Amino acid sequence: MERTSIRLGGIDLTSPVMNASGPHSAEKGEIYELSARHRGAILFKSCNVAGLDAPDNLKNRGVEHFAALARELTERGKTVFGSVVGTNDDELVSVARTLDQAGVKALELNLADDYVQNSVGAFASLDRLNEVLERVRKEVKAVLAVKIPPKLSLDPRAIADLLKRRGVAIAVCANDLPRDFNVDLATAVTPGGQRTVSQVYAFFQAGDGQLDVVAVGGINGGRDAYLAHLTGAKAVQVGSALIKEGAGALGRIDRELDGLLAENGKNSVNEIIGTLRFQG
Ligand SMILES: Cc1cc2nc3c(=O)[nH]c(=O)nc-3n(C[C@H](O)[C@H](O)[C@H](O)COP(=O)(O)O)c2cc1C
């Protein structure tokens, strides 16, 4: 087993690094390039039923485009994750079902984007979130992930409990560590007292080991990935670095993470997940 192998939501992956939904993951050519150059999971750009020309960040060719790609790639043994958006529960279910039937291993419900928040409103209350998750869960067999809005009015622990109850295995959380966050990689100790250092950390703690957390935001190098793992992330997603650097960014970050694990005497990334300690 390789040092950076993980099991995410019950899915074995040879790398904890994957692309974030959106960057480099909308067009066939981009997705094929990612799939050829990266050994980990490939996550599609968010899609709805018919496709969108606006808002700009959710431009997509519609679910059938992604379903066709999912069929082709899974036939070649690739692990593919889909990302779902819509303006109502029926649309979310329809997109999720189509991708599920096309063979995606996991479905990321992008309930975080304003487009979805302002229509579906899944994070308006726990009851509403419960309703949405209950419907989708009934209709698909794929592992379910939820992309959590970076700003929340609901309590992370209450959300985490609900995700677990509704059979959601993965929470995709904001890696919003303070800019000056400092930790000794060898000991995993950070100066200062016990505190919630990021959304990733809040959900890791709230999940009590039964919810896998994926960190998204600001993962540009191996050290960023290492820190995200220390604060509880099982896997990390890369957005901006992919746009800047192209598909090679994922392999680079994986190799840098591997190097830091080796330097710190770790045989597996699993040895560091959630091991952050506070000095004070
Ligand atoms: C051009 C662009 C398109 C994006 N499209 C999506 C999308 O379709 N679905 C989604 O969940 N997030 C989308 N995102 C957000 C990214 O998945 C990610 O959360 C964000 O870029 C933060 O990661 P980063 O700091 O590594 O860039 C998009 C981001 C960018 C820059």
PDB file of C-alpha atoms and ligand atoms in Angstrom:
ATOM      1  CA  MET A   1       0.000   0.000   0.000  1.00  0.00           C
ATOM      2  CA  GLU A   2       1.248   3.440  -0.888  1.00  0.00           C
ATOM      3  CA  ARG A   3       1.855   6.158   1.672  1.00  0.00           C
ATOM      4  CA  THR A   4      -0.889   8.401   0.287  1.00  0.00           C
ATOM      5  CA  SER A   5      -3.570   5.713  -0.176  1.00  0.00           C
ATOM      6  CA  ILE A   6      -6.813   6.385   1.665  1.00  0.00           C
ATOM      7  CA  ARG A   7     -10.315   5.041   2.028  1.00  0.00           C
ATOM      8  CA  LEU A   8     -12.846   7.821   1.522  1.00  0.00           C
ATOM      9  CA  GLY A   9     -16.490   7.105   2.292  1.00  0.00           C
ATOM     10  CA  GLY A  10     -15.621   3.422   1.900  1.00  0.00           C
ATOM     11  CA  ILE A  11     -13.980   3.971  -1.507  1.00  0.00           C
ATOM     12  CA  ASP A  12     -10.321   2.974  -1.832  1.00  0.00           C
ATOM     13  CA  LEU A  13      -8.223   5.663  -3.499  1.00  0.00           C
ATOM     14  CA  THR A  14      -4.540   5.655  -4.326  1.00  0.00           C
ATOM     15  CA  SER A  15      -4.315   9.389  -3.616  1.00  0.00           C
ATOM     16  CA  PRO A  16      -6.048  11.760  -1.173  1.00  0.00           C
ATOM     17  CA  VAL A  17      -5.684  14.559  -3.743  1.00  0.00           C
ATOM     18  CA  MET A  18      -8.441  15.262  -6.253  1.00  0.00           C
ATOM     19  CA  ASN A  19      -9.567  18.184  -8.332  1.00  0.00           C
ATOM     20  CA  ALA A  20     -12.190  20.521  -6.868  1.00  0.00           C
ATOM     21  CA  SER A  21     -15.436  20.541  -8.824  1.00  0.00           C
ATOM     22  CA  GLY A  22     -15.321  23.151 -11.584  1.00  0.00           C
ATOM     23  CA  PRO A  23     -11.754  23.965 -12.499  1.00  0.00           C
ATOM     24  CA  HIS A  24     -10.501  21.734 -15.352  1.00  0.00           C
ATOM     25  CA  SER A  25     -13.494  19.418 -14.993  1.00  0.00           C
ATOM     26  CA  ALA A  26     -16.215  20.636 -17.338  1.00  0.00           C
ATOM     27  CA  GLU A  27     -15.087  19.649 -20.849  1.00  0.00           C
ATOM     28  CA  LYS A  28     -14.326  16.186 -22.200  1.00  0.00           C
ATOM     29  CA  GLY A  29     -10.718  17.080 -23.048  1.00  0.00           C
ATOM     30  CA  GLU A  30     -10.030  18.494 -19.588  1.00  0.00           C
ATOM     31  CA  ILE A  31     -11.548  15.501 -17.849  1.00  0.00           C
ATOM     32  CA  TYR A  32      -9.638  13.011 -20.023  1.00  0.00           C
ATOM     33  CA  GLU A  33      -6.412  14.864 -19.326  1.00  0.00           C
ATOM     34  CA  LEU A  34      -7.036  14.796 -15.569  1.00  0.00           C
ATOM     35  CA  SER A  35      -7.884  11.138 -15.767  1.00  0.00           C
ATOM     36  CA  ALA A  36      -4.721  10.319 -17.733  1.00  0.00           C
ATOM     37  CA  ARG A  37      -2.402  12.324 -15.516  1.00  0.00           C
ATOM     38  CA  HIS A  38      -3.835  11.705 -12.040  1.00  0.00           C
ATOM     39  CA  ARG A  39      -4.198   8.354 -10.360  1.00  0.00           C
ATOM     40  CA  GLY A  40      -6.794   9.521  -7.773  1.00  0.00           C
ATOM     41  CA  ALA A  41     -10.493  10.176  -8.158  1.00  0.00           C
ATOM     42  CA  ILE A  42     -11.793  12.561 -10.803  1.00  0.00           C
ATOM     43  CA  LEU A  43     -14.597  14.914  -9.782  1.00  0.00           C
ATOM     44  CA  PHE A  44     -16.825  16.434 -12.443  1.00  0.00           C
ATOM     45  CA  LYS A  45     -17.928  20.032 -12.577  1.00  0.00           C
ATOM     46  CA  SER A  46     -21.356  20.565 -11.026  1.00  0.00           C
ATOM     47  CA  CYS A  47     -24.182  19.931 -13.453  1.00  0.00           C
ATOM     48  CA  ASN A  48     -27.936  20.333 -13.610  1.00  0.00           C
ATOM     49  CA  VAL A  49     -30.429  18.638 -15.926  1.00  0.00           C
ATOM     50  CA  ALA A  50     -30.325  20.851 -19.016  1.00  0.00           C
ATOM     51  CA  GLY A  51     -27.045  22.707 -18.618  1.00  0.00           C
ATOM     52  CA  LEU A  52     -26.484  26.364 -17.733  1.00  0.00           C
ATOM     53  CA  ASP A  53     -24.976  29.424 -19.450  1.00  0.00           C
ATOM     54  CA  ALA A  54     -25.169  31.452 -16.231  1.00  0.00           C
ATOM     55  CA  PRO A  55     -24.102  31.973 -13.521  1.00  0.00           C
ATOM     56  CA  ASP A  56     -20.603  31.905 -14.906  1.00  0.00           C
ATOM     57  CA  ASN A  57     -19.211  29.589 -12.228  1.00  0.00           C
ATOM     58  CA  LEU A  58     -21.870  26.962 -12.971  1.00  0.00           C
ATOM     59  CA  LYS A  59     -21.742  26.957 -16.799  1.00  0.00           C
ATOM     60  CA  ASN A  60     -22.160  23.335 -17.799  1.00  0.00           C
ATOM     61  CA  ARG A  61     -23.382  21.154 -20.657  1.00  0.00           C
ATOM     62  CA  GLY A  62     -26.014  19.295 -18.646  1.00  0.00           C
ATOM     63  CA  VAL A  63     -26.086  15.953 -16.933  1.00  0.00           C
ATOM     64  CA  GLU A  64     -26.135  13.757 -20.065  1.00  0.00           C
ATOM     65  CA  HIS A  65     -22.719  15.145 -21.075  1.00  0.00           C
ATOM     66  CA  PHE A  66     -21.286  14.048 -17.734  1.00  0.00           C
ATOM     67  CA  ALA A  67     -23.165  10.747 -17.644  1.00  0.00           C
ATOM     68  CA  ALA A  68     -21.596   9.776 -20.994  1.00  0.00           C
ATOM     69  CA  LEU A  69     -18.132  10.611 -19.655  1.00  0.00           C
ATOM     70  CA  ALA A  70     -18.818   8.675 -16.450  1.00  0.00           C
ATOM     71  CA  ARG A  71     -19.731   5.582 -18.466  1.00  0.00           C
ATOM     72  CA  GLU A  72     -16.586   5.823 -20.605  1.00  0.00           C
ATOM     73  CA  LEU A  73     -14.238   6.427 -17.695  1.00  0.00           C
ATOM     74  CA  THR A  74     -15.656   3.846 -15.318  1.00  0.00           C
ATOM     75  CA  GLU A  75     -15.359   1.274 -18.106  1.00  0.00           C
ATOM     76  CA  ARG A  76     -11.635   2.079 -18.096  1.00  0.00           C
ATOM     77  CA  GLY A  77     -11.466   1.489 -14.358  1.00  0.00           C
ATOM     78  CA  LYS A  78     -11.335   5.142 -13.330  1.00  0.00           C
ATOM     79  CA  THR A  79     -12.974   6.287 -10.084  1.00  0.00           C
ATOM     80  CA  VAL A  80     -15.332   9.088 -10.973  1.00  0.00           C
ATOM     81  CA  PHE A  81     -17.294  11.395  -8.682  1.00  0.00           C
ATOM     82  CA  GLY A  82     -20.178  13.567  -9.879  1.00  0.00           C
ATOM     83  CA  SER A  83     -21.338  16.959  -8.606  1.00  0.00           C
ATOM     84  CA  VAL A  84     -25.001  17.891  -8.522  1.00  0.00           C
ATOM     85  CA  VAL A  85     -26.804  21.229  -8.680  1.00  0.00           C
ATOM     86  CA  GLY A  86     -30.414  22.160  -9.317  1.00  0.00           C
ATOM     87  CA  THR A  87     -33.088  24.660  -8.400  1.00  0.00           C
ATOM     88  CA  ASN A  88     -35.453  22.253  -6.681  1.00  0.00           C
ATOM     89  CA  ASP A  89     -35.509  18.808  -5.070  1.00  0.00           C
ATOM     90  CA  ASP A  90     -36.842  17.070  -8.192  1.00  0.00           C
ATOM     91  CA  GLU A  91     -33.963  18.397 -10.271  1.00  0.00           C
ATOM     92  CA  LEU A  92     -31.349  17.390  -7.684  1.00  0.00           C
ATOM     93  CA  VAL A  93     -32.819  13.882  -7.582  1.00  0.00           C
ATOM     94  CA  SER A  94     -32.970  13.627 -11.349  1.00  0.00           C
ATOM     95  CA  VAL A  95     -29.322  14.697 -11.835  1.00  0.00           C
ATOM     96  CA  ALA A  96     -28.156  12.468  -8.991  1.00  0.00           C
ATOM     97  CA  ARG A  97     -30.014   9.470 -10.412  1.00  0.00           C
ATOM     98  CA  THR A  98     -28.647   9.947 -13.924  1.00  0.00           C
ATOM     99  CA  LEU A  99     -25.048  10.172 -12.702  1.00  0.00           C
ATOM    100  CA  ASP A 100     -25.590   7.253 -10.335  1.00  0.00           C
ATOM    101  CA  GLN A 101     -26.856   5.060 -13.147  1.00  0.00           C
ATOM    102  CA  ALA A 102     -23.841   6.073 -15.240  1.00  0.00           C
ATOM    103  CA  GLY A 103     -21.521   4.583 -12.643  1.00  0.00           C
ATOM    104  CA  VAL A 104     -20.143   7.420 -10.538  1.00  0.00           C
ATOM    105  CA  LYS A 105     -18.818   6.112  -7.238  1.00  0.00           C
ATOM    106  CA  ALA A 106     -19.720   9.203  -5.222  1.00  0.00           C
ATOM    107  CA  LEU A 107     -22.097  12.110  -5.673  1.00  0.00           C
ATOM    108  CA  GLU A 108     -21.185  15.501  -4.283  1.00  0.00           C
ATOM    109  CA  LEU A 109     -24.326  17.535  -3.664  1.00  0.00           C
ATOM    110  CA  ASN A 110     -23.242  21.103  -4.236  1.00  0.00           C
ATOM    111  CA  LEU A 111     -25.635  22.651  -1.751  1.00  0.00           C
ATOM    112  CA  ALA A 112     -23.096  25.388  -1.040  1.00  0.00           C
ATOM    113  CA  ASP A 113     -23.366  27.481  -4.194  1.00  0.00           C
ATOM    114  CA  ASP A 114     -25.577  30.598  -4.006  1.00  0.00           C
ATOM    115  CA  TYR A 115     -27.497  29.349  -7.050  1.00  0.00           C
ATOM    116  CA  VAL A 116     -28.621  26.308  -5.061  1.00  0.00           C
ATOM    117  CA  GLN A 117     -28.835  28.040  -1.690  1.00  0.00           C
ATOM    118  CA  ASN A 118     -31.159  30.732  -3.099  1.00  0.00           C
ATOM    119  CA  SER A 119     -33.507  28.187  -4.674  1.00  0.00           C
ATOM    120  CA  VAL A 120     -33.326  24.846  -2.839  1.00  0.00           C
ATOM    121  CA  GLY A 121     -32.350  26.465   0.465  1.00  0.00           C
ATOM    122  CA  ALA A 122     -31.110  23.200   1.949  1.00  0.00           C
ATOM    123  CA  PHE A 123     -29.188  24.998   4.683  1.00  0.00           C
ATOM    124  CA  ALA A 124     -32.091  27.278   5.667  1.00  0.00           C
ATOM    125  CA  SER A 125     -32.958  24.856   8.471  1.00  0.00           C
ATOM    126  CA  LEU A 126     -32.133  21.346   9.655  1.00  0.00           C
ATOM    127  CA  ASP A 127     -35.629  20.208   8.660  1.00  0.00           C
ATOM    128  CA  ARG A 128     -35.090  21.440   5.113  1.00  0.00           C
ATOM    129  CA  LEU A 129     -31.686  19.766   4.896  1.00  0.00           C
ATOM    130  CA  ASN A 130     -33.213  16.578   6.220  1.00  0.00           C
ATOM    131  CA  GLU A 131     -35.920  16.666   3.534  1.00  0.00           C
ATOM    132  CA  VAL A 132     -33.435  17.130   0.698  1.00  0.00           C
ATOM    133  CA  LEU A 133     -31.040  14.438   1.889  1.00  0.00           C
ATOM    134  CA  GLU A 134     -33.795  11.940   2.602  1.00  0.00           C
ATOM    135  CA  ARG A 135     -35.103  12.224  -0.950  1.00  0.00           C
ATOM    136  CA  VAL A 136     -31.742  11.947  -2.670  1.00  0.00           C
ATOM    137  CA  ARG A 137     -30.544   9.111  -0.432  1.00  0.00           C
ATOM    138  CA  LYS A 138     -33.591   6.986  -1.371  1.00  0.00           C
ATOM    139  CA  GLU A 139     -32.915   7.353  -5.081  1.00  0.00           C
ATOM    140  CA  VAL A 140     -29.208   6.598  -5.485  1.00  0.00           C
ATOM    141  CA  LYS A 141     -26.743   3.921  -4.456  1.00  0.00           C
ATOM    142  CA  ALA A 142     -23.545   5.985  -4.808  1.00  0.00           C
ATOM    143  CA  VAL A 143     -21.683   7.245  -1.758  1.00  0.00           C
ATOM    144  CA  LEU A 144     -23.083  10.669  -0.868  1.00  0.00           C
ATOM    145  CA  ALA A 145     -21.042  13.779  -0.144  1.00  0.00           C
ATOM    146  CA  VAL A 146     -22.352  17.228   0.724  1.00  0.00           C
ATOM    147  CA  LYS A 147     -20.471  20.430  -0.066  1.00  0.00           C
ATOM    148  CA  ILE A 148     -21.015  22.594   3.003  1.00  0.00           C
ATOM    149  CA  PRO A 149     -21.483  26.374   2.601  1.00  0.00           C
ATOM    150  CA  PRO A 150     -18.436  28.231   3.942  1.00  0.00           C
ATOM    151  CA  LYS A 151     -20.727  30.477   6.026  1.00  0.00           C
ATOM    152  CA  LEU A 152     -23.244  28.613   8.143  1.00  0.00           C
ATOM    153  CA  SER A 153     -26.086  29.745  10.351  1.00  0.00           C
ATOM    154  CA  LEU A 154     -26.643  26.163  11.574  1.00  0.00           C
ATOM    155  CA  ASP A 155     -24.513  24.376  14.154  1.00  0.00           C
ATOM    156  CA  PRO A 156     -21.838  22.124  12.575  1.00  0.00           C
ATOM    157  CA  ARG A 157     -22.498  19.366  15.122  1.00  0.00           C
ATOM    158  CA  ALA A 158     -26.223  19.343  14.330  1.00  0.00           C
ATOM    159  CA  ILE A 159     -25.436  19.204  10.610  1.00  0.00           C
ATOM    160  CA  ALA A 160     -22.875  16.452  11.072  1.00  0.00           C
ATOM    161  CA  ASP A 161     -25.369  14.377  13.102  1.00  0.00           C
ATOM    162  CA  LEU A 162     -27.965  14.810  10.390  1.00  0.00           C
ATOM    163  CA  LEU A 163     -25.530  13.849   7.608  1.00  0.00           C
ATOM    164  CA  LYS A 164     -24.653  10.653   9.483  1.00  0.00           C
ATOM    165  CA  ARG A 165     -28.326   9.826  10.119  1.00  0.00           C
ATOM    166  CA  ARG A 166     -29.159  10.339   6.459  1.00  0.00           C
ATOM    167  CA  GLY A 167     -26.352   8.115   5.204  1.00  0.00           C
ATOM    168  CA  VAL A 168     -24.076  10.872   3.929  1.00  0.00           C
ATOM    169  CA  ALA A 169     -20.505   9.605   4.256  1.00  0.00           C
ATOM    170  CA  ILE A 170     -18.524  12.703   3.272  1.00  0.00           C
ATOM    171  CA  ALA A 171     -18.645  16.404   4.167  1.00  0.00           C
ATOM    172  CA  VAL A 172     -16.728  18.680   1.788  1.00  0.00           C
ATOM    173  CA  CYS A 173     -15.676  21.556   4.027  1.00  0.00           C
ATOM    174  CA  ALA A 174     -13.924  24.894   3.732  1.00  0.00           C
ATOM    175  CA  ASN A 175     -10.220  24.759   4.474  1.00  0.00           C
ATOM    176  CA  ASP A 176     -10.442  28.215   6.034  1.00  0.00           C
ATOM    177  CA  LEU A 177      -7.452  28.061   8.374  1.00  0.00           C
ATOM    178  CA  PRO A 178      -6.205  31.501   9.442  1.00  0.00           C
ATOM    179  CA  ARG A 179      -3.460  32.809   7.176  1.00  0.00           C
ATOM    180  CA  ASP A 180      -0.958  32.823  10.023  1.00  0.00           C
ATOM    181  CA  PHE A 181      -1.840  29.287  11.176  1.00  0.00           C
ATOM    182  CA  ASN A 182       1.311  27.665  12.354  1.00  0.00           C
ATOM    183  CA  VAL A 183       1.952  24.048  13.277  1.00  0.00           C
ATOM    184  CA  ASP A 184       5.034  21.941  13.830  1.00  0.00           C
ATOM    185  CA  LEU A 185       4.695  19.137  11.295  1.00  0.00           C
ATOM    186  CA  ALA A 186       6.837  16.709  13.295  1.00  0.00           C
ATOM    187  CA  THR A 187       4.757  16.969  16.477  1.00  0.00           C
ATOM    188  CA  ALA A 188       1.426  18.250  15.067  1.00  0.00           C
ATOM    189  CA  VAL A 189       1.422  20.862  17.841  1.00  0.00           C
ATOM    190  CA  THR A 190       0.073  24.363  17.184  1.00  0.00           C
ATOM    191  CA  PRO A 191       0.697  27.289  19.558  1.00  0.00           C
ATOM    192  CA  GLY A 192      -2.279  28.517  21.613  1.00  0.00           C
ATOM    193  CA  GLY A 193      -5.237  26.924  23.320  1.00  0.00           C
ATOM    194  CA  GLN A 194      -7.907  24.514  22.072  1.00  0.00           C
ATOM    195  CA  ARG A 195     -10.032  26.202  19.417  1.00  0.00           C
ATOM    196  CA  THR A 196     -11.897  25.585  16.172  1.00  0.00           C
ATOM    197  CA  VAL A 197      -9.246  26.366  13.592  1.00  0.00           C
ATOM    198  CA  SER A 198     -11.312  25.766  10.444  1.00  0.00           C
ATOM    199  CA  GLN A 199     -14.579  24.385   9.129  1.00  0.00           C
ATOM    200  CA  VAL A 200     -12.703  21.187   8.277  1.00  0.00           C
ATOM    201  CA  TYR A 201     -11.682  20.842  11.908  1.00  0.00           C
ATOM    202  CA  ALA A 202     -15.200  21.647  13.204  1.00  0.00           C
ATOM    203  CA  PHE A 203     -16.741  18.880  11.054  1.00  0.00           C
ATOM    204  CA  PHE A 204     -13.947  16.427  11.803  1.00  0.00           C
ATOM    205  CA  GLN A 205     -14.641  16.839  15.506  1.00  0.00           C
ATOM    206  CA  ALA A 206     -18.405  16.818  15.073  1.00  0.00           C
ATOM    207  CA  GLY A 207     -18.246  13.679  12.945  1.00  0.00           C
ATOM    208  CA  ASP A 208     -16.814  11.581  15.785  1.00  0.00           C
ATOM    209  CA  GLY A 209     -15.013   9.355  13.295  1.00  0.00           C
ATOM    210  CA  GLN A 210     -18.166   8.505  11.336  1.00  0.00           C
ATOM    211  CA  LEU A 211     -17.998  11.259   8.761  1.00  0.00           C
ATOM    212  CA  ASP A 212     -15.115  11.667   6.345  1.00  0.00           C
ATOM    213  CA  VAL A 213     -14.100  15.254   5.730  1.00  0.00           C
ATOM    214  CA  VAL A 214     -12.704  16.585   2.463  1.00  0.00           C
ATOM    215  CA  ALA A 215     -10.913  19.941   2.573  1.00  0.00           C
ATOM    216  CA  VAL A 216     -11.399  22.472  -0.207  1.00  0.00           C
ATOM    217  CA  GLY A 217      -9.872  25.945  -0.460  1.00  0.00           C
ATOM    218  CA  GLY A 218      -6.273  27.074  -0.613  1.00  0.00           C
ATOM    219  CA  ILE A 219      -4.693  23.681  -1.267  1.00  0.00           C
ATOM    220  CA  ASN A 220      -1.786  24.758  -3.452  1.00  0.00           C
ATOM    221  CA  GLY A 221       1.040  22.550  -2.215  1.00  0.00           C
ATOM    222  CA  GLY A 222       2.012  19.520  -0.153  1.00  0.00           C
ATOM    223  CA  ARG A 223       2.257  21.559   3.047  1.00  0.00           C
ATOM    224  CA  ASP A 224      -1.313  22.860   2.613  1.00  0.00           C
ATOM    225  CA  ALA A 225      -2.481  19.273   2.145  1.00  0.00           C
ATOM    226  CA  TYR A 226      -0.482  18.099   5.184  1.00  0.00           C
ATOM    227  CA  LEU A 227      -2.062  20.831   7.366  1.00  0.00           C
ATOM    228  CA  ALA A 228      -5.537  19.992   6.103  1.00  0.00           C
ATOM    229  CA  HIS A 229      -4.942  16.326   7.015  1.00  0.00           C
ATOM    230  CA  LEU A 230      -3.679  17.279  10.492  1.00  0.00           C
ATOM    231  CA  THR A 231      -6.892  19.239  11.027  1.00  0.00           C
ATOM    232  CA  GLY A 232      -9.023  16.238  10.083  1.00  0.00           C
ATOM    233  CA  ALA A 233      -9.284  16.017   6.300  1.00  0.00           C
ATOM    234  CA  LYS A 234      -9.262  12.539   4.773  1.00  0.00           C
ATOM    235  CA  ALA A 235      -8.816  14.021   1.310  1.00  0.00           C
ATOM    236  CA  VAL A 236      -8.164  17.399  -0.291  1.00  0.00           C
ATOM    237  CA  GLN A 237      -9.504  19.164  -3.370  1.00  0.00           C
ATOM    238  CA  VAL A 238      -7.502  21.464  -5.589  1.00  0.00           C
ATOM    239  CA  GLY A 239      -9.121  24.324  -7.550  1.00  0.00           C
ATOM    240  CA  SER A 240      -7.061  27.446  -8.226  1.00  0.00           C
ATOM    241  CA  ALA A 241      -3.731  25.609  -8.519  1.00  0.00           C
ATOM    242  CA  LEU A 242      -5.256  23.488 -11.289  1.00  0.00           C
ATOM    243  CA  ILE A 243      -6.326  26.579 -13.192  1.00  0.00           C
ATOM    244  CA  LYS A 244      -2.872  28.105 -12.806  1.00  0.00           C
ATOM    245  CA  GLU A 245      -0.764  25.048 -13.475  1.00  0.00           C
ATOM    246  CA  GLY A 246      -2.901  22.549 -15.351  1.00  0.00           C
ATOM    247  CA  ALA A 247      -3.515  18.874 -14.608  1.00  0.00           C
ATOM    248  CA  GLY A 248       0.039  18.330 -13.320  1.00  0.00           C
ATOM    249  CA  ALA A 249      -0.861  20.218 -10.117  1.00  0.00           C
ATOM    250  CA  LEU A 250      -2.556  17.167  -8.616  1.00  0.00           C
ATOM    251  CA  GLY A 251       0.442  14.867  -9.027  1.00  0.00           C
ATOM    252  CA  ARG A 252       2.796  17.570  -7.777  1.00  0.00           C
ATOM    253  CA  ILE A 253       0.773  18.089  -4.587  1.00  0.00           C
ATOM    254  CA  ASP A 254       0.525  14.321  -4.054  1.00  0.00           C
ATOM    255  CA  ARG A 255       4.326  13.956  -4.430  1.00  0.00           C
ATOM    256  CA  GLU A 256       5.003  16.896  -2.107  1.00  0.00           C
ATOM    257  CA  LEU A 257       2.658  15.430   0.506  1.00  0.00           C
ATOM    258  CA  ASP A 258       4.344  12.052   0.138  1.00  0.00           C
ATOM    259  CA  GLY A 259       7.743  13.713   0.659  1.00  0.00           C
ATOM    260  CA  LEU A 260       6.592  15.498   3.834  1.00  0.00           C
ATOM    261  CA  LEU A 261       5.131  12.273   5.219  1.00  0.00           C
ATOM    262  CA  ALA A 262       8.445  10.509   4.600  1.00  0.00           C
ATOM    263  CA  GLU A 263      10.417  13.387   6.187  1.00  0.00           C
ATOM    264  CA  ASN A 264       8.259  13.159   9.287  1.00  0.00           C
ATOM    265  CA  GLY A 265       8.578   9.395   9.575  1.00  0.00           C
ATOM    266  CA  LYS A 266       5.021   8.520   8.566  1.00  0.00           C
ATOM    267  CA  ASN A 267       4.229   5.362   6.636  1.00  0.00           C
ATOM    268  CA  SER A 268       0.710   6.432   5.790  1.00  0.00           C
ATOM    269  CA  VAL A 269      -1.264   9.645   5.516  1.00  0.00           C
ATOM    270  CA  ASN A 270      -3.778   7.950   7.803  1.00  0.00           C
ATOM    271  CA  GLU A 271      -1.309   8.347  10.670  1.00  0.00           C
ATOM    272  CA  ILE A 272      -1.697  12.137  10.645  1.00  0.00           C
ATOM    273  CA  ILE A 273      -5.409  12.674   9.962  1.00  0.00           C
ATOM    274  CA  GLY A 274      -6.946  14.736  12.776  1.00  0.00           C
ATOM    275  CA  THR A 275      -3.872  14.512  15.010  1.00  0.00           C
ATOM    276  CA  LEU A 276      -3.558  18.283  15.587  1.00  0.00           C
ATOM    277  CA  ARG A 277      -2.695  19.151  19.188  1.00  0.00           C
ATOM    278  CA  PHE A 278      -2.835  22.515  20.976  1.00  0.00           C
ATOM    279  CA  GLN A 279       0.082  23.740  23.044  1.00  0.00           C
ATOM    280  CA  GLY A 280      -1.807  25.799  25.614  1.00  0.00           C
TER     281      GLY A 280
HETATM  282  C1  LIG B   1     -13.736  28.728 -12.278  1.00  0.00           C
HETATM  283  C2  LIG B   1     -14.313  28.008 -11.101  1.00  0.00           C
HETATM  284  C3  LIG B   1     -15.417  27.189 -11.286  1.00  0.00           C
HETATM  285  C4  LIG B   1     -15.988  26.536 -10.207  1.00  0.00           C
HETATM  286  N1  LIG B   1     -17.050  25.718 -10.398  1.00  0.00           N
HETATM  287  C5  LIG B   1     -17.546  24.996  -9.357  1.00  0.00           C
HETATM  288  C6  LIG B   1     -18.568  24.037  -9.556  1.00  0.00           C
HETATM  289  O1  LIG B   1     -19.064  23.811 -10.664  1.00  0.00           O
HETATM  290  N2  LIG B   1     -19.001  23.340  -8.476  1.00  0.00           N
HETATM  291  C7  LIG B   1     -18.467  23.512  -7.231  1.00  0.00           C
HETATM  292  O2  LIG B   1     -18.897  22.823  -6.285  1.00  0.00           O
HETATM  293  N3  LIG B   1     -17.501  24.412  -7.010  1.00  0.00           N
HETATM  294  C8  LIG B   1     -17.015  25.130  -8.037  1.00  0.00           C
HETATM  295  N4  LIG B   1     -15.966  25.990  -7.827  1.00  0.00           N
HETATM  296  C9  LIG B   1     -15.379  26.114  -6.475  1.00  0.00           C
HETATM  297  C10 LIG B   1     -14.219  25.125  -6.320  1.00  0.00           C
HETATM  298  O3  LIG B   1     -14.691  23.779  -6.335  1.00  0.00           O
HETATM  299  C11 LIG B   1     -13.487  25.361  -4.987  1.00  0.00           C
HETATM  300  O4  LIG B   1     -14.410  25.182  -3.926  1.00  0.00           O
HETATM  301  C12 LIG B   1     -12.855  26.738  -4.888  1.00  0.00           C
HETATM  302  O5  LIG B   1     -12.202  27.090  -6.101  1.00  0.00           O
HETATM  303  C13 LIG B   1     -11.855  26.816  -3.710  1.00  0.00           C
HETATM  304  O6  LIG B   1     -10.723  26.033  -3.936  1.00  0.00           O
HETATM  305  P1  LIG B   1      -9.296  26.709  -4.366  1.00  0.00           P
HETATM  306  O7  LIG B   1      -8.907  27.651  -3.260  1.00  0.00           O
HETATM  307  O8  LIG B   1      -8.368  25.529  -4.477  1.00  0.00           O
HETATM  308  O9  LIG B   1      -9.521  27.403  -5.642  1.00  0.00           O
HETATM  309  C14 LIG B   1     -15.419  26.700  -8.906  1.00  0.00           C
HETATM  310  C15 LIG B   1     -14.300  27.522  -8.729  1.00  0.00           C
HETATM  311  C16 LIG B   1     -13.745  28.171  -9.807  1.00  0.00           C
HETATM  312  C17 LIG B   1     -12.544  29.045  -9.578  1.00  0.00           C
END
